[in-house]
Tab-separated table of C-alpha atoms in Angstrom:
chain	number	residue	atom	x	y	z
M	1	MET	CA	13.721	-46.228	146.807
M	2	SER	CA	16.766	-43.927	147.031
M	3	HIS	CA	18.616	-46.180	144.564
M	4	TRP	CA	15.935	-46.025	141.879
M	5	ALA	CA	14.081	-42.703	142.126
M	6	ARG	CA	15.820	-39.353	141.758
M	7	CYS	CA	13.330	-37.544	143.963
M	8	TYR	CA	14.364	-39.737	146.922
M	9	CYS	CA	18.108	-39.405	146.362
M	10	LYS	CA	19.876	-38.127	149.482
M	11	GLY	CA	22.627	-36.347	147.574
M	12	GLU	CA	22.689	-32.684	146.620
M	13	ARG	CA	22.153	-31.479	143.047
M	14	TYR	CA	20.689	-34.867	142.180
M	15	ASN	CA	19.303	-33.693	138.851
M	16	PHE	CA	22.705	-33.155	137.228
M	17	MET	CA	23.721	-36.045	134.991
M	18	THR	CA	27.486	-36.350	135.375
M	19	SER	CA	27.851	-38.320	132.159
M	20	ASN	CA	26.468	-35.436	130.098
M	21	ALA	CA	29.340	-33.129	131.069
M	22	ALA	CA	31.896	-35.686	129.855
M	23	GLU	CA	30.003	-36.272	126.613
M	24	GLN	CA	29.716	-32.562	125.884
M	25	LEU	CA	33.421	-32.095	126.550
M	26	ASN	CA	34.216	-34.940	124.163
M	27	LYS	CA	32.174	-33.219	121.480
M	28	ALA	CA	33.979	-29.931	122.112
M	29	LEU	CA	37.320	-31.746	121.687
M	30	LYS	CA	36.278	-33.175	118.344
M	31	GLU	CA	38.566	-30.842	116.389
M	32	GLY	CA	41.637	-31.659	118.458
M	33	ARG	CA	41.305	-35.433	118.644
M	34	GLY	CA	43.585	-36.038	115.706
M	35	CYS	CA	46.460	-34.032	117.215
M	36	LEU	CA	49.435	-35.381	119.106
M	37	VAL	CA	49.166	-35.594	122.887
M	38	VAL	CA	51.090	-32.376	123.567
M	39	ASP	CA	49.134	-30.455	120.950
M	40	LEU	CA	45.901	-31.889	122.334
M	41	PHE	CA	46.761	-30.555	125.795
M	42	LYS	CA	47.455	-27.127	124.289
M	43	PHE	CA	44.100	-27.259	122.510
M	44	ILE	CA	42.336	-28.107	125.785
M	45	GLN	CA	44.188	-25.338	127.628
M	46	ALA	CA	43.200	-22.717	125.051
M	47	MET	CA	39.591	-23.892	125.047
M	48	MET	CA	39.302	-23.870	128.851
M	49	THR	CA	40.858	-20.397	128.971
M	50	ARG	CA	38.193	-19.083	126.593
M	51	TRP	CA	35.409	-20.783	128.524
M	52	PHE	CA	36.528	-19.562	131.932
M	53	ASN	CA	37.064	-16.028	130.677
M	54	ALA	CA	33.628	-15.868	129.029
M	55	ARG	CA	31.848	-17.237	132.093
M	56	ARG	CA	33.867	-15.032	134.435
M	57	ARG	CA	32.781	-11.935	132.527
M	58	LYS	CA	29.177	-13.122	132.403
M	59	SER	CA	29.043	-13.775	136.150
M	60	SER	CA	30.783	-10.470	136.936
M	61	ALA	CA	28.242	-8.552	134.851
M	62	LEU	CA	25.338	-9.980	136.851
M	63	ARG	CA	23.355	-7.281	138.639
M	64	GLY	CA	20.355	-9.309	139.780
M	65	SER	CA	19.865	-11.411	142.875
M	66	LEU	CA	19.832	-14.731	140.974
M	67	PRO	CA	21.739	-16.190	138.012
M	68	PRO	CA	19.842	-16.113	134.700
M	69	GLU	CA	19.556	-19.910	134.523
M	70	VAL	CA	17.920	-20.027	137.959
M	71	GLU	CA	15.470	-17.302	136.955
M	72	LYS	CA	14.634	-19.338	133.875
M	73	VAL	CA	13.829	-22.364	136.055
M	74	LEU	CA	11.649	-20.209	138.321
M	75	LYS	CA	9.644	-19.004	135.322
M	76	GLU	CA	9.112	-22.590	134.212
M	77	HIS	CA	7.969	-23.574	137.703
M	78	ILE	CA	5.455	-20.742	137.955
M	79	GLU	CA	4.030	-21.674	134.545
M	80	GLU	CA	3.379	-25.210	135.792
M	81	VAL	CA	1.042	-24.056	138.582
M	82	LYS	CA	-1.122	-21.572	136.720
M	83	GLY	CA	-4.697	-21.721	137.951
M	84	SER	CA	-3.752	-22.964	141.448
M	85	HIS	CA	-4.765	-21.251	144.687
M	86	VAL	CA	-3.138	-21.170	148.126
M	87	ASN	CA	-4.656	-21.979	151.525
M	88	GLN	CA	-2.527	-21.036	154.535
M	89	ILE	CA	-2.657	-23.679	157.259
M	90	SER	CA	-0.013	-22.291	159.660
M	91	SER	CA	2.552	-19.498	159.917
M	92	TRP	CA	4.808	-21.130	157.312
M	93	GLY	CA	2.647	-24.019	156.117
M	94	PHE	CA	0.477	-23.817	153.004
M	95	ASP	CA	-1.835	-26.080	151.052
M	96	VAL	CA	-1.630	-25.410	147.317
M	97	VAL	CA	-4.596	-26.727	145.347
M	98	GLY	CA	-4.069	-27.187	141.621
M	99	LYS	CA	-6.605	-26.446	138.932
M	100	PHE	CA	-7.368	-30.178	138.689
M	101	GLY	CA	-7.827	-30.580	142.453
M	102	ASP	CA	-4.402	-31.987	143.365
M	103	HIS	CA	-2.996	-30.917	146.761
M	104	ASN	CA	0.604	-30.101	147.694
M	105	THR	CA	1.808	-29.053	151.132
M	106	VAL	CA	4.547	-26.418	151.355
M	107	LEU	CA	6.669	-25.645	154.443
M	108	LEU	CA	8.585	-22.463	153.666
M	109	ASN	CA	10.616	-22.429	156.885
M	110	GLU	CA	11.934	-25.928	156.116
M	111	ARG	CA	12.120	-25.370	152.347
M	112	ARG	CA	10.082	-28.449	151.625
M	113	CYS	CA	7.184	-29.395	149.396
M	114	THR	CA	5.425	-32.697	148.850
M	115	CYS	CA	6.299	-32.549	145.144
M	116	LYS	CA	9.984	-32.979	146.208
M	117	LYS	CA	11.268	-30.408	143.696
M	118	PHE	CA	11.921	-27.724	146.292
M	119	GLU	CA	14.166	-29.752	148.578
M	120	ARG	CA	15.922	-31.650	145.799
M	121	LEU	CA	16.647	-28.805	143.376
M	122	GLN	CA	17.219	-26.218	146.107
M	123	ILE	CA	15.096	-23.964	143.885
M	124	PRO	CA	11.505	-23.098	144.875
M	125	CYS	CA	8.927	-25.135	143.005
M	126	GLY	CA	5.767	-23.543	141.644
M	127	HIS	CA	3.821	-24.371	144.803
M	128	ALA	CA	6.474	-22.728	146.987
M	129	LEU	CA	6.518	-19.655	144.744
M	130	LEU	CA	2.767	-19.207	145.130
M	131	ALA	CA	3.014	-19.688	148.889
M	132	ALA	CA	5.902	-17.229	149.174
M	133	ASP	CA	4.067	-14.634	147.106
M	134	SER	CA	1.015	-14.885	149.362
M	135	VAL	CA	3.056	-13.813	152.419
M	136	GLY	CA	5.479	-11.440	150.673
M	137	VAL	CA	8.611	-13.617	150.788
M	138	LEU	CA	11.122	-13.032	147.991
M	139	PRO	CA	11.980	-16.142	145.920
M	140	SER	CA	15.693	-15.272	146.068
M	141	THR	CA	15.694	-15.903	149.835
M	142	LEU	CA	14.501	-19.478	149.290
M	143	VAL	CA	17.156	-20.494	146.770
M	144	GLY	CA	19.923	-22.807	147.983
M	145	LEU	CA	23.569	-21.800	148.297
M	146	TRP	CA	24.678	-23.669	145.165
M	147	ASN	CA	22.289	-21.650	142.999
M	148	LYS	CA	23.218	-18.168	144.221
M	149	PRO	CA	25.427	-15.644	142.379
M	150	GLY	CA	28.240	-15.883	144.931
M	151	CYS	CA	28.802	-19.580	144.297
M	152	TRP	CA	28.509	-19.025	140.546
M	153	LYS	CA	31.238	-16.372	140.602
M	154	GLU	CA	33.551	-18.428	142.822
M	155	THR	CA	33.416	-21.290	140.316
M	156	TYR	CA	35.424	-19.278	137.777
M	157	VAL	CA	37.826	-17.490	140.125
M	158	GLY	CA	40.658	-19.850	139.237
M	159	LEU	CA	42.835	-19.031	136.232
M	160	VAL	CA	43.832	-21.412	133.459
M	161	THR	CA	47.358	-20.204	132.744
M	162	PRO	CA	48.879	-20.642	129.277
M	163	ALA	CA	51.412	-23.359	128.618
M	164	VAL	CA	55.055	-22.454	129.101
M	165	ASN	CA	57.635	-22.697	126.360
M	166	GLU	CA	58.962	-26.229	126.025
M	167	GLY	CA	62.536	-24.969	126.034
M	168	ASP	CA	62.091	-23.350	129.450
M	169	VAL	CA	61.228	-26.625	131.197
M	170	ASP	CA	64.074	-28.569	132.788
M	171	ILE	CA	63.780	-32.259	131.943
M	172	SER	CA	65.920	-34.786	133.737
M	173	GLU	CA	68.259	-37.006	131.772
M	174	GLU	CA	66.344	-40.088	132.865
M	175	LEU	CA	63.085	-38.789	131.389
M	176	SER	CA	64.693	-37.507	128.199
M	177	GLU	CA	66.086	-40.966	127.431
M	178	LEU	CA	62.854	-42.766	128.298
M	179	VAL	CA	61.164	-44.463	125.335
M	180	ILE	CA	57.396	-44.815	125.588
M	181	CYS	CA	55.690	-47.180	123.172
M	182	PRO	CA	52.046	-46.900	122.142
M	183	PRO	CA	49.580	-49.177	123.953
M	184	MET	CA	48.918	-52.651	122.590
M	185	ALA	CA	45.318	-52.064	121.572
M	186	GLY	CA	43.590	-53.061	118.387
M	187	ARG	CA	41.401	-50.661	116.515
M	188	ALA	CA	37.719	-51.511	116.391
M	189	LYS	CA	36.091	-52.339	113.079
M	190	GLY	CA	34.115	-49.754	111.180
M	191	ARG	CA	34.193	-45.998	111.105
M	192	ARG	CA	34.732	-44.194	114.375
M	193	LYS	CA	31.716	-42.395	115.781
M	194	GLU	CA	32.030	-38.634	115.902
M	195	ALA	CA	28.695	-37.713	117.486
M	196	ARG	CA	27.830	-38.775	121.012
M	197	ILE	CA	24.980	-41.162	121.788
M	198	PRO	CA	22.082	-39.366	123.547
M	199	SER	CA	21.544	-40.420	127.160
M	200	LYS	CA	18.287	-41.887	128.364
M	201	GLY	CA	15.745	-39.120	128.753
M	202	GLU	CA	17.327	-36.904	126.106
M	203	PHE	CA	15.627	-36.166	122.835
M	204	PRO	CA	17.923	-36.108	119.804
M	205	VAL	CA	17.778	-32.998	117.670
M	206	VAL	CA	15.675	-33.599	114.579
M	207	ARG	CA	17.124	-31.838	111.586
M	208	LYS	CA	14.653	-29.985	109.444
M	209	LYS	CA	14.426	-30.997	105.833
M	210	LYS	CA	15.367	-28.426	103.258
M	211	GLU	CA	12.317	-26.630	101.937
M	212	VAL	CA	14.041	-25.819	98.646
M	213	PRO	CA	15.215	-28.965	96.793
M	214	ASN	CA	18.705	-29.212	95.372
M	215	LYS	CA	19.181	-28.216	91.761
M	216	CYS	CA	21.438	-29.691	89.154
M	217	THR	CA	24.271	-27.330	88.234
M	218	LYS	CA	24.217	-28.639	84.671
M	219	CYS	CA	20.590	-28.309	83.592
M	220	LEU	CA	19.362	-26.242	86.580
M	221	GLN	CA	16.481	-28.657	87.180
M	222	PRO	CA	15.545	-29.922	90.672
M	223	GLY	CA	15.426	-33.554	91.763
M	224	HIS	CA	18.925	-34.709	90.812
M	225	ASN	CA	22.564	-33.632	90.779
M	226	ARG	CA	25.164	-33.117	88.076
M	227	THR	CA	26.380	-36.724	88.210
M	228	ARG	CA	22.928	-38.189	87.530
M	229	CYS	CA	21.771	-35.534	85.119
M	230	PRO	CA	19.845	-37.104	82.191
M	231	SER	CA	20.571	-34.144	79.952
M	232	LEU	CA	23.002	-34.707	77.103
M	233	ILE	CA	24.339	-31.165	77.212
């Protein structure tokens, strides 16, 4: 079961799709793909410097007990259990009954719930939030280490230093005389794809159709363009 169902995965942060990070980075590098290798590295360095600086300032400005993204998840979880009520069965054990009669058992001291969200996400599920509220336990004390502000700030402590001047780097004679040829790879047929393919479970963004139709710049009538204008003027 651990190989097929995410809720039974034994790893931490199971819900993060590692392929999405690579695909999003590829999309961010779309503008620099046509550059030479050295210029591409400079483009990546400048982009990562901007990203780290923006996230470092955002994490440093945090004054709450939880990051904003974690608070957003908590709000979504509490919305999912509206209409439920809590029955305490032990000091730290609770039975949460949903509005449709479904039961979920919460163990606050072990940070577990039968819905599996609590122990897998390391963020209290809606059942755990209701149970914690009934005994006066703050939700921030139930959040895992990876989702706390300290870990968020430490992620962006490192600095992405700017590239040094090429003339200041000492290159050995052996490397300067080395000739590197391009790889022997044929180009695939057709136009290269610029947009990434959505992963399974993602919903592609549906573009809204224009409410105002295009007008011809020649006769100012809608429904066609200047090239296909039937007017003789």
